[in-house]
Amino acid sequence: MEVRKAVITAAGLGTRFLPATKALSKEMLPLVDRPLIQYALEECASSGIEQVIIIIRPEQGTIGEHCSPAPELERMLEDKGKTSELDAVRNVSSLADICYVHQAEQLGLGHAILMAKDAVGDEPFAVILPDDIIDGQVPALGQMKRIYDQYGGSVVAVEHIAEDKVSSYGVVDPQKIDDKVSRVLGLVEKPAPDKAPSDLCIVGRYIFTPQIFDMIEKTPRGAIGEIQITDAMQLLLQEQNMYAYAFDGKRHDTGTPLGMLKASVELGLKNAAFGDEFREYLAQLEL
Ligand code: G1P
């Protein structure tokens, strides 16, 4: 069955980005010219996703406001003849058919995904963690949908990570199938470097079969006292094949100030409107 739905998890506390995230959701932080949530929605739209389920905290109004039509603002822009600004505002609300689901308690990524169970129903679905921005020719989710169609099991995006950083990730025990695809033999969430089964680490894109929900329900709290999706995936592995896919594209971890700064520079340099001017500006800085 085709992957038609995507879950975007946006209910985290953004603790790595405090105090910027004290009153503003991490997903609303701007990267160059639009908030992170919009990059996730654009990736969904360009990957053929029809419905998006955004998991939010109950008090997180701004995400909904950003993604909905804004008739008053649109009318004002129209009256002033600001057509490109009007297009930019309208574009956001046309990216996806969106529904919102609350995660009232922050009990971990697995728990956040479980909140989407009723909205997803009995079909395969994608998950996007919006602080992992993947920049590339073909959207990462679109690439993963092809792998799902080819192999028919859950697919997780991975990349090679330096040994001293693997303990910040879920890590895969891979059995290589081809250059970019491995069968997953096991997974560990945030292992100590000497306990990591490989350097292939999970980044924030997944395609799951709906059986993952039963597995999350069976998953006890794991690393840092949270219900980890990686542990639920380990349970799913006992029943179904799962695949790790080394996507084409560059990932930026925008979940920290330094990661956001690096992503801003790299994507800023590529910006069609002001990339050249930004390059000149950087070049004349006395570094
Ligand atoms: C989460 C997952 C982890 C994955 C990472 C990718 O961790 O639990 O397996 O490697 O996202 O960004 P977090 O970054 O939320 O601690």
PDB file of C-alpha atoms and ligand atoms in Angstrom:
ATOM      1  CA  MET A   1       0.000   0.000   0.000  1.00  0.00           C
ATOM      2  CA  GLU A   2       1.217   3.472  -0.867  1.00  0.00           C
ATOM      3  CA  VAL A   3       2.653   5.762   1.834  1.00  0.00           C
ATOM      4  CA  ARG A   4       0.114   8.607   1.885  1.00  0.00           C
ATOM      5  CA  LYS A   5       0.429   9.987   5.407  1.00  0.00           C
ATOM      6  CA  ALA A   6       3.250  11.563   7.374  1.00  0.00           C
ATOM      7  CA  VAL A   7       3.620  12.320  11.052  1.00  0.00           C
ATOM      8  CA  ILE A   8       5.706  15.364  11.968  1.00  0.00           C
ATOM      9  CA  THR A   9       6.744  15.371  15.601  1.00  0.00           C
ATOM     10  CA  ALA A  10       6.779  18.911  16.962  1.00  0.00           C
ATOM     11  CA  ALA A  11       5.918  18.518  20.646  1.00  0.00           C
ATOM     12  CA  GLY A  12       9.439  18.435  22.106  1.00  0.00           C
ATOM     13  CA  LEU A  13      10.626  20.998  24.615  1.00  0.00           C
ATOM     14  CA  GLY A  14      13.592  22.078  22.488  1.00  0.00           C
ATOM     15  CA  THR A  15      15.855  21.984  25.537  1.00  0.00           C
ATOM     16  CA  ARG A  16      19.034  22.078  23.437  1.00  0.00           C
ATOM     17  CA  PHE A  17      17.896  25.458  22.138  1.00  0.00           C
ATOM     18  CA  LEU A  18      16.757  27.217  25.309  1.00  0.00           C
ATOM     19  CA  PRO A  19      16.152  30.069  25.957  1.00  0.00           C
ATOM     20  CA  ALA A  20      15.155  30.658  22.279  1.00  0.00           C
ATOM     21  CA  THR A  21      12.546  27.904  22.675  1.00  0.00           C
ATOM     22  CA  LYS A  22      11.131  29.144  25.970  1.00  0.00           C
ATOM     23  CA  ALA A  23       8.094  30.759  24.337  1.00  0.00           C
ATOM     24  CA  LEU A  24       8.579  29.633  20.726  1.00  0.00           C
ATOM     25  CA  SER A  25       8.459  26.043  19.476  1.00  0.00           C
ATOM     26  CA  LYS A  26      11.746  24.783  18.084  1.00  0.00           C
ATOM     27  CA  GLU A  27       9.892  24.002  14.847  1.00  0.00           C
ATOM     28  CA  MET A  28       9.044  27.692  14.466  1.00  0.00           C
ATOM     29  CA  LEU A  29      12.685  28.814  14.525  1.00  0.00           C
ATOM     30  CA  PRO A  30      13.584  30.281  11.136  1.00  0.00           C
ATOM     31  CA  LEU A  31      16.217  28.704   8.933  1.00  0.00           C
ATOM     32  CA  VAL A  32      17.172  31.411   6.404  1.00  0.00           C
ATOM     33  CA  ASP A  33      13.660  32.539   5.409  1.00  0.00           C
ATOM     34  CA  ARG A  34      11.093  30.103   6.808  1.00  0.00           C
ATOM     35  CA  PRO A  35      10.488  28.061   9.936  1.00  0.00           C
ATOM     36  CA  LEU A  36      11.651  24.463  10.262  1.00  0.00           C
ATOM     37  CA  ILE A  37       8.083  23.137  10.197  1.00  0.00           C
ATOM     38  CA  GLN A  38       7.688  24.552   6.691  1.00  0.00           C
ATOM     39  CA  TYR A  39      10.710  22.646   5.377  1.00  0.00           C
ATOM     40  CA  ALA A  40       9.105  19.443   6.703  1.00  0.00           C
ATOM     41  CA  LEU A  41       5.779  20.266   5.028  1.00  0.00           C
ATOM     42  CA  GLU A  42       7.527  21.076   1.764  1.00  0.00           C
ATOM     43  CA  GLU A  43       9.354  17.752   1.872  1.00  0.00           C
ATOM     44  CA  CYS A  44       6.019  15.997   2.412  1.00  0.00           C
ATOM     45  CA  ALA A  45       4.397  17.876  -0.481  1.00  0.00           C
ATOM     46  CA  SER A  46       7.244  17.092  -2.872  1.00  0.00           C
ATOM     47  CA  SER A  47       7.260  13.426  -1.789  1.00  0.00           C
ATOM     48  CA  GLY A  48       3.614  12.856  -2.661  1.00  0.00           C
ATOM     49  CA  ILE A  49       2.317  12.785   0.929  1.00  0.00           C
ATOM     50  CA  GLU A  50      -1.406  13.552   1.020  1.00  0.00           C
ATOM     51  CA  GLN A  51      -2.071  14.028   4.706  1.00  0.00           C
ATOM     52  CA  VAL A  52       0.138  15.338   7.482  1.00  0.00           C
ATOM     53  CA  ILE A  53      -0.396  14.780  11.178  1.00  0.00           C
ATOM     54  CA  ILE A  54       1.536  17.226  13.354  1.00  0.00           C
ATOM     55  CA  ILE A  55       2.096  16.212  16.958  1.00  0.00           C
ATOM     56  CA  ILE A  56       2.116  19.311  19.160  1.00  0.00           C
ATOM     57  CA  ARG A  57       1.963  20.287  22.800  1.00  0.00           C
ATOM     58  CA  PRO A  58      -1.455  21.680  23.754  1.00  0.00           C
ATOM     59  CA  GLU A  59      -0.177  25.247  24.222  1.00  0.00           C
ATOM     60  CA  GLN A  60       1.709  25.364  20.901  1.00  0.00           C
ATOM     61  CA  GLY A  61      -0.625  27.662  18.957  1.00  0.00           C
ATOM     62  CA  THR A  62       1.948  29.189  16.645  1.00  0.00           C
ATOM     63  CA  ILE A  63       2.564  26.085  14.536  1.00  0.00           C
ATOM     64  CA  GLY A  64      -1.133  25.869  13.668  1.00  0.00           C
ATOM     65  CA  GLU A  65      -1.244  29.580  12.917  1.00  0.00           C
ATOM     66  CA  HIS A  66       1.743  29.350  10.607  1.00  0.00           C
ATOM     67  CA  CYS A  67       0.326  26.427   8.638  1.00  0.00           C
ATOM     68  CA  SER A  68      -3.280  27.722   8.300  1.00  0.00           C
ATOM     69  CA  PRO A  69      -4.707  30.281   5.868  1.00  0.00           C
ATOM     70  CA  ALA A  70      -4.461  33.877   7.185  1.00  0.00           C
ATOM     71  CA  PRO A  71      -7.342  35.720   5.442  1.00  0.00           C
ATOM     72  CA  GLU A  72      -6.723  39.092   7.109  1.00  0.00           C
ATOM     73  CA  LEU A  73      -2.989  39.139   6.326  1.00  0.00           C
ATOM     74  CA  GLU A  74      -3.644  37.865   2.802  1.00  0.00           C
ATOM     75  CA  ARG A  75      -6.195  40.617   2.198  1.00  0.00           C
ATOM     76  CA  MET A  76      -3.786  43.311   3.415  1.00  0.00           C
ATOM     77  CA  LEU A  77      -0.969  42.014   1.206  1.00  0.00           C
ATOM     78  CA  GLU A  78      -3.351  41.867  -1.743  1.00  0.00           C
ATOM     79  CA  ASP A  79      -4.520  45.459  -1.149  1.00  0.00           C
ATOM     80  CA  LYS A  80      -0.917  46.656  -1.061  1.00  0.00           C
ATOM     81  CA  GLY A  81      -0.037  44.750  -4.257  1.00  0.00           C
ATOM     82  CA  LYS A  82       2.572  42.662  -2.458  1.00  0.00           C
ATOM     83  CA  THR A  83       2.089  39.655  -4.700  1.00  0.00           C
ATOM     84  CA  SER A  84       5.262  37.659  -4.002  1.00  0.00           C
ATOM     85  CA  GLU A  85       4.708  38.002  -0.237  1.00  0.00           C
ATOM     86  CA  LEU A  86       1.083  36.961  -0.759  1.00  0.00           C
ATOM     87  CA  ASP A  87       2.191  33.889  -2.714  1.00  0.00           C
ATOM     88  CA  ALA A  88       4.670  32.972   0.047  1.00  0.00           C
ATOM     89  CA  VAL A  89       1.956  33.195   2.705  1.00  0.00           C
ATOM     90  CA  ARG A  90      -0.610  31.250   0.660  1.00  0.00           C
ATOM     91  CA  ASN A  91       1.926  28.601  -0.311  1.00  0.00           C
ATOM     92  CA  VAL A  92       2.347  27.483   3.319  1.00  0.00           C
ATOM     93  CA  SER A  93      -1.300  26.671   3.861  1.00  0.00           C
ATOM     94  CA  SER A  94      -1.586  24.819   0.557  1.00  0.00           C
ATOM     95  CA  LEU A  95       1.280  22.386   1.199  1.00  0.00           C
ATOM     96  CA  ALA A  96      -0.716  19.652   2.913  1.00  0.00           C
ATOM     97  CA  ASP A  97      -3.980  18.584   4.405  1.00  0.00           C
ATOM     98  CA  ILE A  98      -2.959  18.897   8.062  1.00  0.00           C
ATOM     99  CA  CYS A  99      -4.435  17.645  11.298  1.00  0.00           C
ATOM    100  CA  TYR A 100      -3.024  18.275  14.764  1.00  0.00           C
ATOM    101  CA  VAL A 101      -2.780  15.785  17.607  1.00  0.00           C
ATOM    102  CA  HIS A 102      -1.769  16.737  21.129  1.00  0.00           C
ATOM    103  CA  GLN A 103       0.924  15.033  23.134  1.00  0.00           C
ATOM    104  CA  ALA A 104       0.035  16.214  26.603  1.00  0.00           C
ATOM    105  CA  GLU A 105       3.054  14.673  28.330  1.00  0.00           C
ATOM    106  CA  GLN A 106       6.555  14.615  26.863  1.00  0.00           C
ATOM    107  CA  LEU A 107       7.255  10.900  27.310  1.00  0.00           C
ATOM    108  CA  GLY A 108       9.579  10.462  24.346  1.00  0.00           C
ATOM    109  CA  LEU A 109       9.624  10.117  20.565  1.00  0.00           C
ATOM    110  CA  GLY A 110       7.955   6.683  20.580  1.00  0.00           C
ATOM    111  CA  HIS A 111       5.124   8.062  22.699  1.00  0.00           C
ATOM    112  CA  ALA A 112       4.782  11.118  20.415  1.00  0.00           C
ATOM    113  CA  ILE A 113       4.411   8.858  17.359  1.00  0.00           C
ATOM    114  CA  LEU A 114       1.879   6.673  19.197  1.00  0.00           C
ATOM    115  CA  MET A 115      -0.366   9.751  19.548  1.00  0.00           C
ATOM    116  CA  ALA A 116      -0.920   9.539  15.758  1.00  0.00           C
ATOM    117  CA  LYS A 117      -2.260   5.960  15.879  1.00  0.00           C
ATOM    118  CA  ASP A 118      -5.934   6.807  15.258  1.00  0.00           C
ATOM    119  CA  ALA A 119      -5.161   9.446  12.647  1.00  0.00           C
ATOM    120  CA  VAL A 120      -2.875   7.089  10.704  1.00  0.00           C
ATOM    121  CA  GLY A 121      -5.040   3.965  10.926  1.00  0.00           C
ATOM    122  CA  ASP A 122      -4.005   0.677   9.364  1.00  0.00           C
ATOM    123  CA  GLU A 123      -1.590   1.849   6.695  1.00  0.00           C
ATOM    124  CA  PRO A 124       2.133   2.551   6.283  1.00  0.00           C
ATOM    125  CA  PHE A 125       3.212   6.078   7.160  1.00  0.00           C
ATOM    126  CA  ALA A 126       6.239   8.337   7.274  1.00  0.00           C
ATOM    127  CA  VAL A 127       7.729  10.175  10.255  1.00  0.00           C
ATOM    128  CA  ILE A 128       9.730  13.395   9.994  1.00  0.00           C
ATOM    129  CA  LEU A 129      11.716  14.925  12.842  1.00  0.00           C
ATOM    130  CA  PRO A 130      11.747  18.523  11.625  1.00  0.00           C
ATOM    131  CA  ASP A 131      15.038  19.584  13.192  1.00  0.00           C
ATOM    132  CA  ASP A 132      16.831  17.236  10.774  1.00  0.00           C
ATOM    133  CA  ILE A 133      16.785  19.230   7.539  1.00  0.00           C
ATOM    134  CA  ILE A 134      17.840  17.202   4.512  1.00  0.00           C
ATOM    135  CA  ASP A 135      18.934  19.236   1.533  1.00  0.00           C
ATOM    136  CA  GLY A 136      19.207  17.414  -1.779  1.00  0.00           C
ATOM    137  CA  GLN A 137      18.006  17.048  -5.346  1.00  0.00           C
ATOM    138  CA  VAL A 138      15.337  14.459  -4.519  1.00  0.00           C
ATOM    139  CA  PRO A 139      13.485  14.829  -1.197  1.00  0.00           C
ATOM    140  CA  ALA A 140      14.688  12.249   1.330  1.00  0.00           C
ATOM    141  CA  LEU A 141      11.158  11.028   2.018  1.00  0.00           C
ATOM    142  CA  GLY A 142      10.563  10.530  -1.700  1.00  0.00           C
ATOM    143  CA  GLN A 143      13.733   8.416  -1.903  1.00  0.00           C
ATOM    144  CA  MET A 144      12.591   6.361   1.094  1.00  0.00           C
ATOM    145  CA  LYS A 145       9.146   5.764  -0.380  1.00  0.00           C
ATOM    146  CA  ARG A 146      10.876   4.119  -3.331  1.00  0.00           C
ATOM    147  CA  ILE A 147      12.857   1.848  -0.997  1.00  0.00           C
ATOM    148  CA  TYR A 148       9.665   0.972   0.872  1.00  0.00           C
ATOM    149  CA  ASP A 149       7.946   0.092  -2.428  1.00  0.00           C
ATOM    150  CA  GLN A 150      10.907  -2.047  -3.453  1.00  0.00           C
ATOM    151  CA  TYR A 151      11.452  -3.971  -0.187  1.00  0.00           C
ATOM    152  CA  GLY A 152       8.054  -3.764   1.520  1.00  0.00           C
ATOM    153  CA  GLY A 153       9.274  -3.298   5.116  1.00  0.00           C
ATOM    154  CA  SER A 154       9.854  -0.317   7.406  1.00  0.00           C
ATOM    155  CA  VAL A 155      12.689   1.956   6.283  1.00  0.00           C
ATOM    156  CA  VAL A 156      14.881   4.184   8.407  1.00  0.00           C
ATOM    157  CA  ALA A 157      17.228   6.888   7.089  1.00  0.00           C
ATOM    158  CA  VAL A 158      20.840   6.515   8.200  1.00  0.00           C
ATOM    159  CA  GLU A 159      24.191   8.161   7.738  1.00  0.00           C
ATOM    160  CA  HIS A 160      27.769   7.455   8.792  1.00  0.00           C
ATOM    161  CA  ILE A 161      28.644   9.436  11.916  1.00  0.00           C
ATOM    162  CA  ALA A 162      32.035  10.029  13.551  1.00  0.00           C
ATOM    163  CA  GLU A 163      32.727   7.590  16.397  1.00  0.00           C
ATOM    164  CA  ASP A 164      32.783  10.256  19.113  1.00  0.00           C
ATOM    165  CA  LYS A 165      29.263  11.383  18.116  1.00  0.00           C
ATOM    166  CA  VAL A 166      27.393   8.058  17.760  1.00  0.00           C
ATOM    167  CA  SER A 167      26.185   8.164  21.363  1.00  0.00           C
ATOM    168  CA  SER A 168      23.805  11.011  20.397  1.00  0.00           C
ATOM    169  CA  TYR A 169      21.906   8.771  17.959  1.00  0.00           C
ATOM    170  CA  GLY A 170      20.034   5.547  17.444  1.00  0.00           C
ATOM    171  CA  VAL A 171      22.552   3.163  15.858  1.00  0.00           C
ATOM    172  CA  VAL A 172      21.860   0.322  13.431  1.00  0.00           C
ATOM    173  CA  ASP A 173      23.440  -3.128  13.192  1.00  0.00           C
ATOM    174  CA  PRO A 174      23.439  -3.434   9.384  1.00  0.00           C
ATOM    175  CA  GLN A 175      23.680  -6.311   6.931  1.00  0.00           C
ATOM    176  CA  LYS A 176      24.592  -4.722   3.625  1.00  0.00           C
ATOM    177  CA  ILE A 177      22.276  -5.424   0.676  1.00  0.00           C
ATOM    178  CA  ASP A 178      23.666  -2.868  -1.738  1.00  0.00           C
ATOM    179  CA  ASP A 179      25.513   0.414  -1.762  1.00  0.00           C
ATOM    180  CA  LYS A 180      22.745   2.342  -0.022  1.00  0.00           C
ATOM    181  CA  VAL A 181      20.470  -0.262   1.546  1.00  0.00           C
ATOM    182  CA  SER A 182      21.100  -2.592   4.488  1.00  0.00           C
ATOM    183  CA  ARG A 183      18.869  -5.003   6.305  1.00  0.00           C
ATOM    184  CA  VAL A 184      18.598  -3.967   9.937  1.00  0.00           C
ATOM    185  CA  LEU A 185      19.651  -6.787  12.279  1.00  0.00           C
ATOM    186  CA  GLY A 186      19.359  -4.733  15.473  1.00  0.00           C
ATOM    187  CA  LEU A 187      19.219  -1.196  16.849  1.00  0.00           C
ATOM    188  CA  VAL A 188      20.493   0.567  19.951  1.00  0.00           C
ATOM    189  CA  GLU A 189      19.455   4.006  21.186  1.00  0.00           C
ATOM    190  CA  LYS A 190      22.318   6.282  22.185  1.00  0.00           C
ATOM    191  CA  PRO A 191      24.946   3.599  22.900  1.00  0.00           C
ATOM    192  CA  ALA A 192      28.316   4.286  24.485  1.00  0.00           C
ATOM    193  CA  PRO A 193      30.847   4.520  21.595  1.00  0.00           C
ATOM    194  CA  ASP A 194      32.353   1.117  22.429  1.00  0.00           C
ATOM    195  CA  LYS A 195      28.883  -0.523  22.480  1.00  0.00           C
ATOM    196  CA  ALA A 196      27.721   0.862  19.115  1.00  0.00           C
ATOM    197  CA  PRO A 197      27.109  -1.924  16.561  1.00  0.00           C
ATOM    198  CA  SER A 198      28.307   0.316  13.672  1.00  0.00           C
ATOM    199  CA  ASP A 199      28.720   3.957  12.712  1.00  0.00           C
ATOM    200  CA  LEU A 200      25.414   3.961  10.795  1.00  0.00           C
ATOM    201  CA  CYS A 201      23.177   6.308  12.750  1.00  0.00           C
ATOM    202  CA  ILE A 202      19.488   7.038  12.432  1.00  0.00           C
ATOM    203  CA  VAL A 203      18.497  10.477  11.213  1.00  0.00           C
ATOM    204  CA  GLY A 204      15.017  11.894  11.480  1.00  0.00           C
ATOM    205  CA  ARG A 205      13.144  10.138   8.656  1.00  0.00           C
ATOM    206  CA  TYR A 206      11.275   6.859   8.975  1.00  0.00           C
ATOM    207  CA  ILE A 207       8.673   4.881   7.068  1.00  0.00           C
ATOM    208  CA  PHE A 208       6.790   2.439   9.290  1.00  0.00           C
ATOM    209  CA  THR A 209       4.308  -0.314   8.767  1.00  0.00           C
ATOM    210  CA  PRO A 210       1.287   0.243  11.062  1.00  0.00           C
ATOM    211  CA  GLN A 211       2.422  -2.644  13.312  1.00  0.00           C
ATOM    212  CA  ILE A 212       4.879  -0.194  14.873  1.00  0.00           C
ATOM    213  CA  PHE A 213       2.011   1.148  17.010  1.00  0.00           C
ATOM    214  CA  ASP A 214       1.506  -2.232  18.741  1.00  0.00           C
ATOM    215  CA  MET A 215       5.240  -2.357  19.393  1.00  0.00           C
ATOM    216  CA  ILE A 216       5.325   1.154  20.896  1.00  0.00           C
ATOM    217  CA  GLU A 217       2.474   0.130  23.211  1.00  0.00           C
ATOM    218  CA  LYS A 218       4.644  -2.772  24.427  1.00  0.00           C
ATOM    219  CA  THR A 219       7.786  -0.663  24.820  1.00  0.00           C
ATOM    220  CA  PRO A 220       8.874   0.194  28.364  1.00  0.00           C
ATOM    221  CA  ARG A 221      10.669   3.440  29.124  1.00  0.00           C
ATOM    222  CA  GLY A 222      14.277   3.188  27.948  1.00  0.00           C
ATOM    223  CA  ALA A 223      17.167   5.626  27.514  1.00  0.00           C
ATOM    224  CA  ILE A 224      16.678   8.836  29.559  1.00  0.00           C
ATOM    225  CA  GLY A 225      13.410   7.447  30.972  1.00  0.00           C
ATOM    226  CA  GLU A 226      11.516   7.931  27.689  1.00  0.00           C
ATOM    227  CA  ILE A 227       9.577   5.608  25.387  1.00  0.00           C
ATOM    228  CA  GLN A 228      12.083   5.330  22.566  1.00  0.00           C
ATOM    229  CA  ILE A 229      11.006   4.662  18.984  1.00  0.00           C
ATOM    230  CA  THR A 230      14.305   2.809  18.523  1.00  0.00           C
ATOM    231  CA  ASP A 231      13.283   0.251  21.183  1.00  0.00           C
ATOM    232  CA  ALA A 232       9.876  -0.225  19.518  1.00  0.00           C
ATOM    233  CA  MET A 233      11.671  -0.758  16.201  1.00  0.00           C
ATOM    234  CA  GLN A 234      13.803  -3.456  17.832  1.00  0.00           C
ATOM    235  CA  LEU A 235      10.559  -5.252  18.793  1.00  0.00           C
ATOM    236  CA  LEU A 236       9.155  -4.823  15.284  1.00  0.00           C
ATOM    237  CA  LEU A 237      12.319  -6.400  13.883  1.00  0.00           C
ATOM    238  CA  GLN A 238      11.412  -9.656  15.546  1.00  0.00           C
ATOM    239  CA  GLU A 239       8.315  -9.858  13.315  1.00  0.00           C
ATOM    240  CA  GLN A 240       9.189  -8.033  10.108  1.00  0.00           C
ATOM    241  CA  ASN A 241      12.195  -7.100   8.010  1.00  0.00           C
ATOM    242  CA  MET A 242      13.396  -3.538   8.317  1.00  0.00           C
ATOM    243  CA  TYR A 243      15.785  -1.599   6.101  1.00  0.00           C
ATOM    244  CA  ALA A 244      18.323   1.158   6.654  1.00  0.00           C
ATOM    245  CA  TYR A 245      18.738   3.558   3.771  1.00  0.00           C
ATOM    246  CA  ALA A 246      21.720   5.862   3.276  1.00  0.00           C
ATOM    247  CA  PHE A 247      19.913   8.730   1.555  1.00  0.00           C
ATOM    248  CA  ASP A 248      21.341  11.140  -1.016  1.00  0.00           C
ATOM    249  CA  GLY A 249      21.525  14.667   0.335  1.00  0.00           C
ATOM    250  CA  LYS A 250      23.101  16.667   3.108  1.00  0.00           C
ATOM    251  CA  ARG A 251      21.600  16.560   6.574  1.00  0.00           C
ATOM    252  CA  HIS A 252      21.730  19.554   8.882  1.00  0.00           C
ATOM    253  CA  ASP A 253      20.983  19.112  12.576  1.00  0.00           C
ATOM    254  CA  THR A 254      19.261  22.386  13.383  1.00  0.00           C
ATOM    255  CA  GLY A 255      18.365  21.327  16.924  1.00  0.00           C
ATOM    256  CA  THR A 256      21.269  23.236  18.474  1.00  0.00           C
ATOM    257  CA  PRO A 257      22.420  26.845  18.021  1.00  0.00           C
ATOM    258  CA  LEU A 258      25.679  25.747  16.345  1.00  0.00           C
ATOM    259  CA  GLY A 259      23.905  23.296  14.007  1.00  0.00           C
ATOM    260  CA  MET A 260      21.378  25.979  13.083  1.00  0.00           C
ATOM    261  CA  LEU A 261      24.164  28.468  12.412  1.00  0.00           C
ATOM    262  CA  LYS A 262      25.989  26.046  10.107  1.00  0.00           C
ATOM    263  CA  ALA A 263      22.768  25.215   8.245  1.00  0.00           C
ATOM    264  CA  SER A 264      21.930  28.915   7.942  1.00  0.00           C
ATOM    265  CA  VAL A 265      25.303  29.648   6.353  1.00  0.00           C
ATOM    266  CA  GLU A 266      25.169  26.705   3.933  1.00  0.00           C
ATOM    267  CA  LEU A 267      21.581  27.237   2.840  1.00  0.00           C
ATOM    268  CA  GLY A 268      22.009  31.022   2.897  1.00  0.00           C
ATOM    269  CA  LEU A 269      24.858  30.696   0.392  1.00  0.00           C
ATOM    270  CA  LYS A 270      22.549  28.711  -1.897  1.00  0.00           C
ATOM    271  CA  ASN A 271      19.716  31.221  -1.663  1.00  0.00           C
ATOM    272  CA  ALA A 272      18.718  32.453  -5.118  1.00  0.00           C
ATOM    273  CA  ALA A 273      17.786  35.959  -3.933  1.00  0.00           C
ATOM    274  CA  PHE A 274      20.790  36.865  -1.800  1.00  0.00           C
ATOM    275  CA  GLY A 275      23.290  33.968  -1.813  1.00  0.00           C
ATOM    276  CA  ASP A 276      25.871  35.874  -3.899  1.00  0.00           C
ATOM    277  CA  GLU A 277      25.681  38.946  -1.695  1.00  0.00           C
ATOM    278  CA  PHE A 278      25.990  36.756   1.399  1.00  0.00           C
ATOM    279  CA  ARG A 279      29.093  35.062  -0.085  1.00  0.00           C
ATOM    280  CA  GLU A 280      30.691  38.458  -0.655  1.00  0.00           C
ATOM    281  CA  TYR A 281      29.825  39.475   2.872  1.00  0.00           C
ATOM    282  CA  LEU A 282      31.435  36.317   4.314  1.00  0.00           C
ATOM    283  CA  ALA A 283      34.505  36.731   2.120  1.00  0.00           C
ATOM    284  CA  GLN A 284      35.252  40.213   3.462  1.00  0.00           C
ATOM    285  CA  LEU A 285      34.923  39.187   7.115  1.00  0.00           C
ATOM    286  CA  GLU A 286      38.273  39.065   8.830  1.00  0.00           C
ATOM    287  CA  LEU A 287      38.209  35.446   9.904  1.00  0.00           C
TER     288      LEU A 287
HETATM  289  C1  G1P B   1      16.079  10.929  17.999  1.00  0.00           C
HETATM  290  C2  G1P B   1      16.071   9.401  17.953  1.00  0.00           C
HETATM  291  C3  G1P B   1      17.433   8.876  17.547  1.00  0.00           C
HETATM  292  C4  G1P B   1      17.850   9.497  16.217  1.00  0.00           C
HETATM  293  C5  G1P B   1      17.767  11.028  16.292  1.00  0.00           C
HETATM  294  C6  G1P B   1      17.974  11.637  14.913  1.00  0.00           C
HETATM  295  O1  G1P B   1      16.936  11.344  19.028  1.00  0.00           O
HETATM  296  O2  G1P B   1      15.695   8.905  19.234  1.00  0.00           O
HETATM  297  O3  G1P B   1      17.384   7.476  17.423  1.00  0.00           O
HETATM  298  O4  G1P B   1      19.149   9.074  15.902  1.00  0.00           O
HETATM  299  O5  G1P B   1      16.482  11.473  16.763  1.00  0.00           O
HETATM  300  O6  G1P B   1      17.951  13.033  14.929  1.00  0.00           O
HETATM  301  P1  G1P B   1      16.943  12.860  19.621  1.00  0.00           P
HETATM  302  O7  G1P B   1      17.740  13.676  18.638  1.00  0.00           O
HETATM  303  O8  G1P B   1      15.516  13.291  19.707  1.00  0.00           O
HETATM  304  O9  G1P B   1      17.611  12.766  20.951  1.00  0.00           O
END
